[in-house]
Coordinates of C-alpha atoms in Angstrom, one line a residue:
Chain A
X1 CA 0.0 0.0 0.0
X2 CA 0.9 3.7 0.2
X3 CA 2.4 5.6 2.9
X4 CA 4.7 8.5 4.0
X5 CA 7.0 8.1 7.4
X6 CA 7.9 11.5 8.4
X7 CA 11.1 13.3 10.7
X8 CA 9.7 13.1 14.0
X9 CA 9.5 16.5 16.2
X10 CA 9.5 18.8 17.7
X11 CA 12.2 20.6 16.3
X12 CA 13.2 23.8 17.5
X13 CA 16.0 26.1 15.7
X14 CA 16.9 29.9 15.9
X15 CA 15.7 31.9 13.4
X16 CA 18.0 31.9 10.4
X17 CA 18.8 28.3 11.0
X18 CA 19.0 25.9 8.1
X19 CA 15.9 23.8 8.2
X20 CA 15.3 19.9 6.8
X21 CA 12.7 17.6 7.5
X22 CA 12.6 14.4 6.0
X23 CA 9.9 12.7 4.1
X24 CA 10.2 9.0 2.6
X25 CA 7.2 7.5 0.5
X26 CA 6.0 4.0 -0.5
X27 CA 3.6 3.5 -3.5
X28 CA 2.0 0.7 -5.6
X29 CA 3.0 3.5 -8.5
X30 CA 4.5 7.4 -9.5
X31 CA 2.8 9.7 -7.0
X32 CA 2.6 13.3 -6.6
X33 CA 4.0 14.7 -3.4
X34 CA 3.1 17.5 -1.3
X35 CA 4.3 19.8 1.8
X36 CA 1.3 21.3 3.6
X37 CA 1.8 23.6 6.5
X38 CA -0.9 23.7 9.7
X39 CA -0.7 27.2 11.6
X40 CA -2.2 27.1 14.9
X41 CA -6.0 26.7 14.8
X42 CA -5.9 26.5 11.1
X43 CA -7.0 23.7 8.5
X44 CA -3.6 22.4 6.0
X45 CA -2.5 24.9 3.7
X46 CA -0.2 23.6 0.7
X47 CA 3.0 25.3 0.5
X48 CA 4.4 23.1 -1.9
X49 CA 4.2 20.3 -4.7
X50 CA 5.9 18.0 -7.1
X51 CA 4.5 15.2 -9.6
X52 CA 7.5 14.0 -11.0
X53 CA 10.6 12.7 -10.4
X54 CA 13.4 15.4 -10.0
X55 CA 10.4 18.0 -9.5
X56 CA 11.4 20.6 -7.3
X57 CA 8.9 22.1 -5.6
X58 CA 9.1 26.1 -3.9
X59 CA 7.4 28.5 -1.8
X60 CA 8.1 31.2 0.3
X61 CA 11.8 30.1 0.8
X62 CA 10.9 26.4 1.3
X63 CA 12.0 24.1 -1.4
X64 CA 11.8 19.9 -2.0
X65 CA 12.8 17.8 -4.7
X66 CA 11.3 14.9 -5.4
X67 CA 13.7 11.6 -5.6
X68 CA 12.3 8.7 -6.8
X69 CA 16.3 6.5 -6.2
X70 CA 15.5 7.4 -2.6
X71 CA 11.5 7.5 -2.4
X72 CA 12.2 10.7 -0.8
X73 CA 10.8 14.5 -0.4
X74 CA 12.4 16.5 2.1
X75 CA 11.7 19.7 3.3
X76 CA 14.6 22.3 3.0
X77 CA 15.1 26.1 3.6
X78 CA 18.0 27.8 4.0
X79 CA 16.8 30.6 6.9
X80 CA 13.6 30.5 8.6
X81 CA 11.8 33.2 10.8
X82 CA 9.6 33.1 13.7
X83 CA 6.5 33.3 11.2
X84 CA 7.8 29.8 9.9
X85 CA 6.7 28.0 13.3
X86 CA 3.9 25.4 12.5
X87 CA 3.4 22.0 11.9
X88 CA 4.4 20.6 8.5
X89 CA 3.1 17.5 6.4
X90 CA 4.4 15.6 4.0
X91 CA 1.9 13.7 1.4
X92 CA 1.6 11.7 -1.2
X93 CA -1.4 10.9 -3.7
X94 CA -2.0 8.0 -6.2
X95 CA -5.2 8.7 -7.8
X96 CA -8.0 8.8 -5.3
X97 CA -5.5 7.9 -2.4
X98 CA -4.2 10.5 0.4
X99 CA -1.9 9.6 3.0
X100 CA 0.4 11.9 5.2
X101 CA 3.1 11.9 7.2
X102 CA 2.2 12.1 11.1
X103 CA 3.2 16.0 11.4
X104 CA 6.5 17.7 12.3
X105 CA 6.1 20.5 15.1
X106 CA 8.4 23.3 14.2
X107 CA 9.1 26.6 16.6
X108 CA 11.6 29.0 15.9
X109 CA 13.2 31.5 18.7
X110 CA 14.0 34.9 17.6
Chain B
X1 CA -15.5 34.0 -1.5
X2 CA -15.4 32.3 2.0
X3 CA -13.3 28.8 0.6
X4 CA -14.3 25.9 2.9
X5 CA -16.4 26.3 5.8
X6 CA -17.2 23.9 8.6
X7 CA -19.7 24.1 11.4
X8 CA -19.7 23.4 14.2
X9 CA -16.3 24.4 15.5
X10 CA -16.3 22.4 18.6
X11 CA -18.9 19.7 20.3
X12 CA -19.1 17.2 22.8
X13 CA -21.3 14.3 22.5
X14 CA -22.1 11.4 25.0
X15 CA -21.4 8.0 23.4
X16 CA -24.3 6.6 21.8
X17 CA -25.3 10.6 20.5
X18 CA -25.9 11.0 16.8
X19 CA -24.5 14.0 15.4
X20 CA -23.8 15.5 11.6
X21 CA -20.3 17.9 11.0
X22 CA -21.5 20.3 8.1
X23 CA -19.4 21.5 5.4
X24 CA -19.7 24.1 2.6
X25 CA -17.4 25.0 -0.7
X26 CA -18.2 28.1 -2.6
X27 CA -15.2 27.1 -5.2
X28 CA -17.6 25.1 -7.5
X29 CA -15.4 22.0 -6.8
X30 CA -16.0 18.9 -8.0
X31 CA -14.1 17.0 -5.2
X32 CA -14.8 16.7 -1.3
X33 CA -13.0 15.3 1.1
X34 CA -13.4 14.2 5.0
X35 CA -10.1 13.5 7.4
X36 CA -9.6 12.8 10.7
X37 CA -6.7 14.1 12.4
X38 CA -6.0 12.3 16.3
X39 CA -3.3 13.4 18.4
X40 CA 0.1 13.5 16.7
X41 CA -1.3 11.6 14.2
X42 CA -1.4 12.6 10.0
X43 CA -4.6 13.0 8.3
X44 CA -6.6 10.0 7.8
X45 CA -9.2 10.1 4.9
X46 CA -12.6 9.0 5.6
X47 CA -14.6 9.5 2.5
X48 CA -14.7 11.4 -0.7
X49 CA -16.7 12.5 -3.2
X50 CA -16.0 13.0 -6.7
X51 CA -19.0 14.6 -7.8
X52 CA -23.0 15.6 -6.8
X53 CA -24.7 12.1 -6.0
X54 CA -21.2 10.0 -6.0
X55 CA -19.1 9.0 -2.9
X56 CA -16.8 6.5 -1.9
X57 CA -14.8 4.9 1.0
X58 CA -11.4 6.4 2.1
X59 CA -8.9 4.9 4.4
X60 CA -11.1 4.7 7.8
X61 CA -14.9 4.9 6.8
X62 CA -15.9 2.9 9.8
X63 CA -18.6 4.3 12.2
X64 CA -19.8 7.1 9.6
X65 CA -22.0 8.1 6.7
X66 CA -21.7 10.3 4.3
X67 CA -24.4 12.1 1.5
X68 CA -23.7 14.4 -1.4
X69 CA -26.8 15.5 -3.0
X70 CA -25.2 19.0 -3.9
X71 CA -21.9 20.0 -5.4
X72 CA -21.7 23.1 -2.5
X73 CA -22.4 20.7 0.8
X74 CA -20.6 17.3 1.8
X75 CA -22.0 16.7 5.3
X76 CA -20.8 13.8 7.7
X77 CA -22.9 12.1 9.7
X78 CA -21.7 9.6 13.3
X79 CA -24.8 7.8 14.1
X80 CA -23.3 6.2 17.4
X81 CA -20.5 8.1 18.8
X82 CA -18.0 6.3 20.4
X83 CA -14.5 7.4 22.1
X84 CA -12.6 6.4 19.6
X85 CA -14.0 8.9 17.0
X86 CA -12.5 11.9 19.4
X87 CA -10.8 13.6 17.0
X88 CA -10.4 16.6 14.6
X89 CA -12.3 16.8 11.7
X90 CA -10.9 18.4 8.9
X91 CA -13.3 18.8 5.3
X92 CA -11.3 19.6 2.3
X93 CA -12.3 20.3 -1.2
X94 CA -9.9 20.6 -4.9
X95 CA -10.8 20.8 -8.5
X96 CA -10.0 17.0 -9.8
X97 CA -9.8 18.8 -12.9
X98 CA -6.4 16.9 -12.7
X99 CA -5.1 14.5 -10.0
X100 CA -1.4 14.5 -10.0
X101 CA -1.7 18.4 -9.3
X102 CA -4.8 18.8 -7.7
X103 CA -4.7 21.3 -4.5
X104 CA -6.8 20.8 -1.9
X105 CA -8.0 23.5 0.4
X106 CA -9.0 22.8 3.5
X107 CA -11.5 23.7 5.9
X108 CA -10.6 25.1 9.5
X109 CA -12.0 22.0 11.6
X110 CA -14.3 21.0 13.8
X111 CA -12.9 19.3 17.2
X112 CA -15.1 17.0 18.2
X113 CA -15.4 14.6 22.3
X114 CA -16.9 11.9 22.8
X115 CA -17.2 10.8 26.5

C-alpha cells in the first residue's frame, strides 16, 4: 500500500537556521508529493508540490525535490523566521488515495 | 468568496449521541474530502466525493455516513458516537480537474469529544 514516514519532532532552531525535515514515501505507483503547512488553529495549507521525479517544488523560501532513487521528499530552507513555526506534512497521492506523514512541530526562537 | 467552511467548531457528545459535521465550498469543486486528524497523528481520509450524488470509502470509513446531494455541501454524519472517533475533523475540497496536481483546500476543523 501507500504511505509516508515523516522526521519526528519537535524541532526547535533559531531563526535563520537551516531547516530539513525528511519525508520518505512507499507506493503501488508514481505519486505526486506535497508539503502542507498547519498554523495554529488552522485547517492544512499547501505550501508546496511535485509530480514528478526530479520535480522541485518552492514556496516562500521552502523548497523539496522529489527523488524517486530514494522515495524521498524532504523539506529544505536555507533561513527560517519566527513566522515559519507550524506543523508541516508531508503527502503523497496515487489517484483517489491520500496519505500523510504524522506532522513535524516546528518553533523557531528569535 | 469564503473557501471551505465547517460548522460546528467544537462539540461534545455522549457515546451513543448522533451528530452531523457540516461542510460548505463556494469554489464550485468537483471533489470533497473528509479527514480525521488524532493526536500526533497525520490526516486520515474517511470518504470522498468526486461529484453531486457519487461517494466512496477512504482509508477509515468505519462508524460514519456520508451524502452528497449538492456539489456546494458534503456533510458527515456519526450515528453512534464512540470514544474512539475523538478527533479533529478536517473537510477539504480541490478541483479533480487533474489529480497529480490537484490542491486541496481545507476547511478550519471541527474538534469533536466523545465521553
Amino acid at each position: 500500500g501507500n504511505s509516508v514516514t515523516q522526521m519526528e519532532g519537535p524541532v526547535t532552531l533559531s531563526e535563520e537556521a537551516f531547516l530539513t525535515i525528511n519525508c520518505t514515501y512507499t507506493a503501488t505507483g508514481y505519486p505526486s508529493l506535497f508539503w502542507y503547512v498547519q498554523y495554529p488553529g488552522e485547517g492544512l495549507q499547501l505550501l508546496l508540490k511535485a509530480t514528478k521525479a526530479d520535480d522541485k517544488g518552492s514556496n516562500k523560501g521552502f523548497e523539496a525535490t522529489y527523488r524517486k532513487e530514494t522515495t524521498s521528499f524532504h523539506l529544505e530552507k536555507g533561513s527560517v523566521q519566527v513566522s515559519d513555526s507550524a506543523v508541516y506534512f508531508c503527502a503523497l497521492r496515487y489517484n483517489n488515495d491520500m496519505r500523510f506523514g504524522a506532522g513535524t512541530r516546528l518553533t523557531v526562537k528569535p | 468568496n469564503a473557501g471551505v467552511t465547517q460548522t460546528p467548531k467544537f462539540r461534545i457528545l455522549k457515546i451513543g449521541q448522533s451528530m452531523t459535521l457540516q461542510c460548505a465550498q463556494d469554489m464550485n469543486h468537483n471533489y470533497m474530502y473528509w479527514y480525521r486528524q488524532d493526536p500526533g497523528m497525520g490526516l486520515k481520509l474517511i470518504y470522498y466525493s468526486v461529484g453531486a450524488g457519487i461517494t466512496d470509502k477512504g482509508e477509515v470509513p468505519n462508524g460514519y455516513n456520508v451524502s452528497r446531494s449538492t456539489t456546494e455541501d458534503f456533510p458527515l454524519r456519526l450515528e453512534l458516537a464512540a470514544p474512539s472517533q475523538t478527533s479533529v475533523y478536517f473537510c477539504a475540497s480541490s478541483s479533480g480537474s487533474q489529480l497529480s496536481t490537484d490542491t486541496q483546500y481545507f476547511g478550519p476543523g471541527t474538534r469533536l469529544t466523545v465521553l
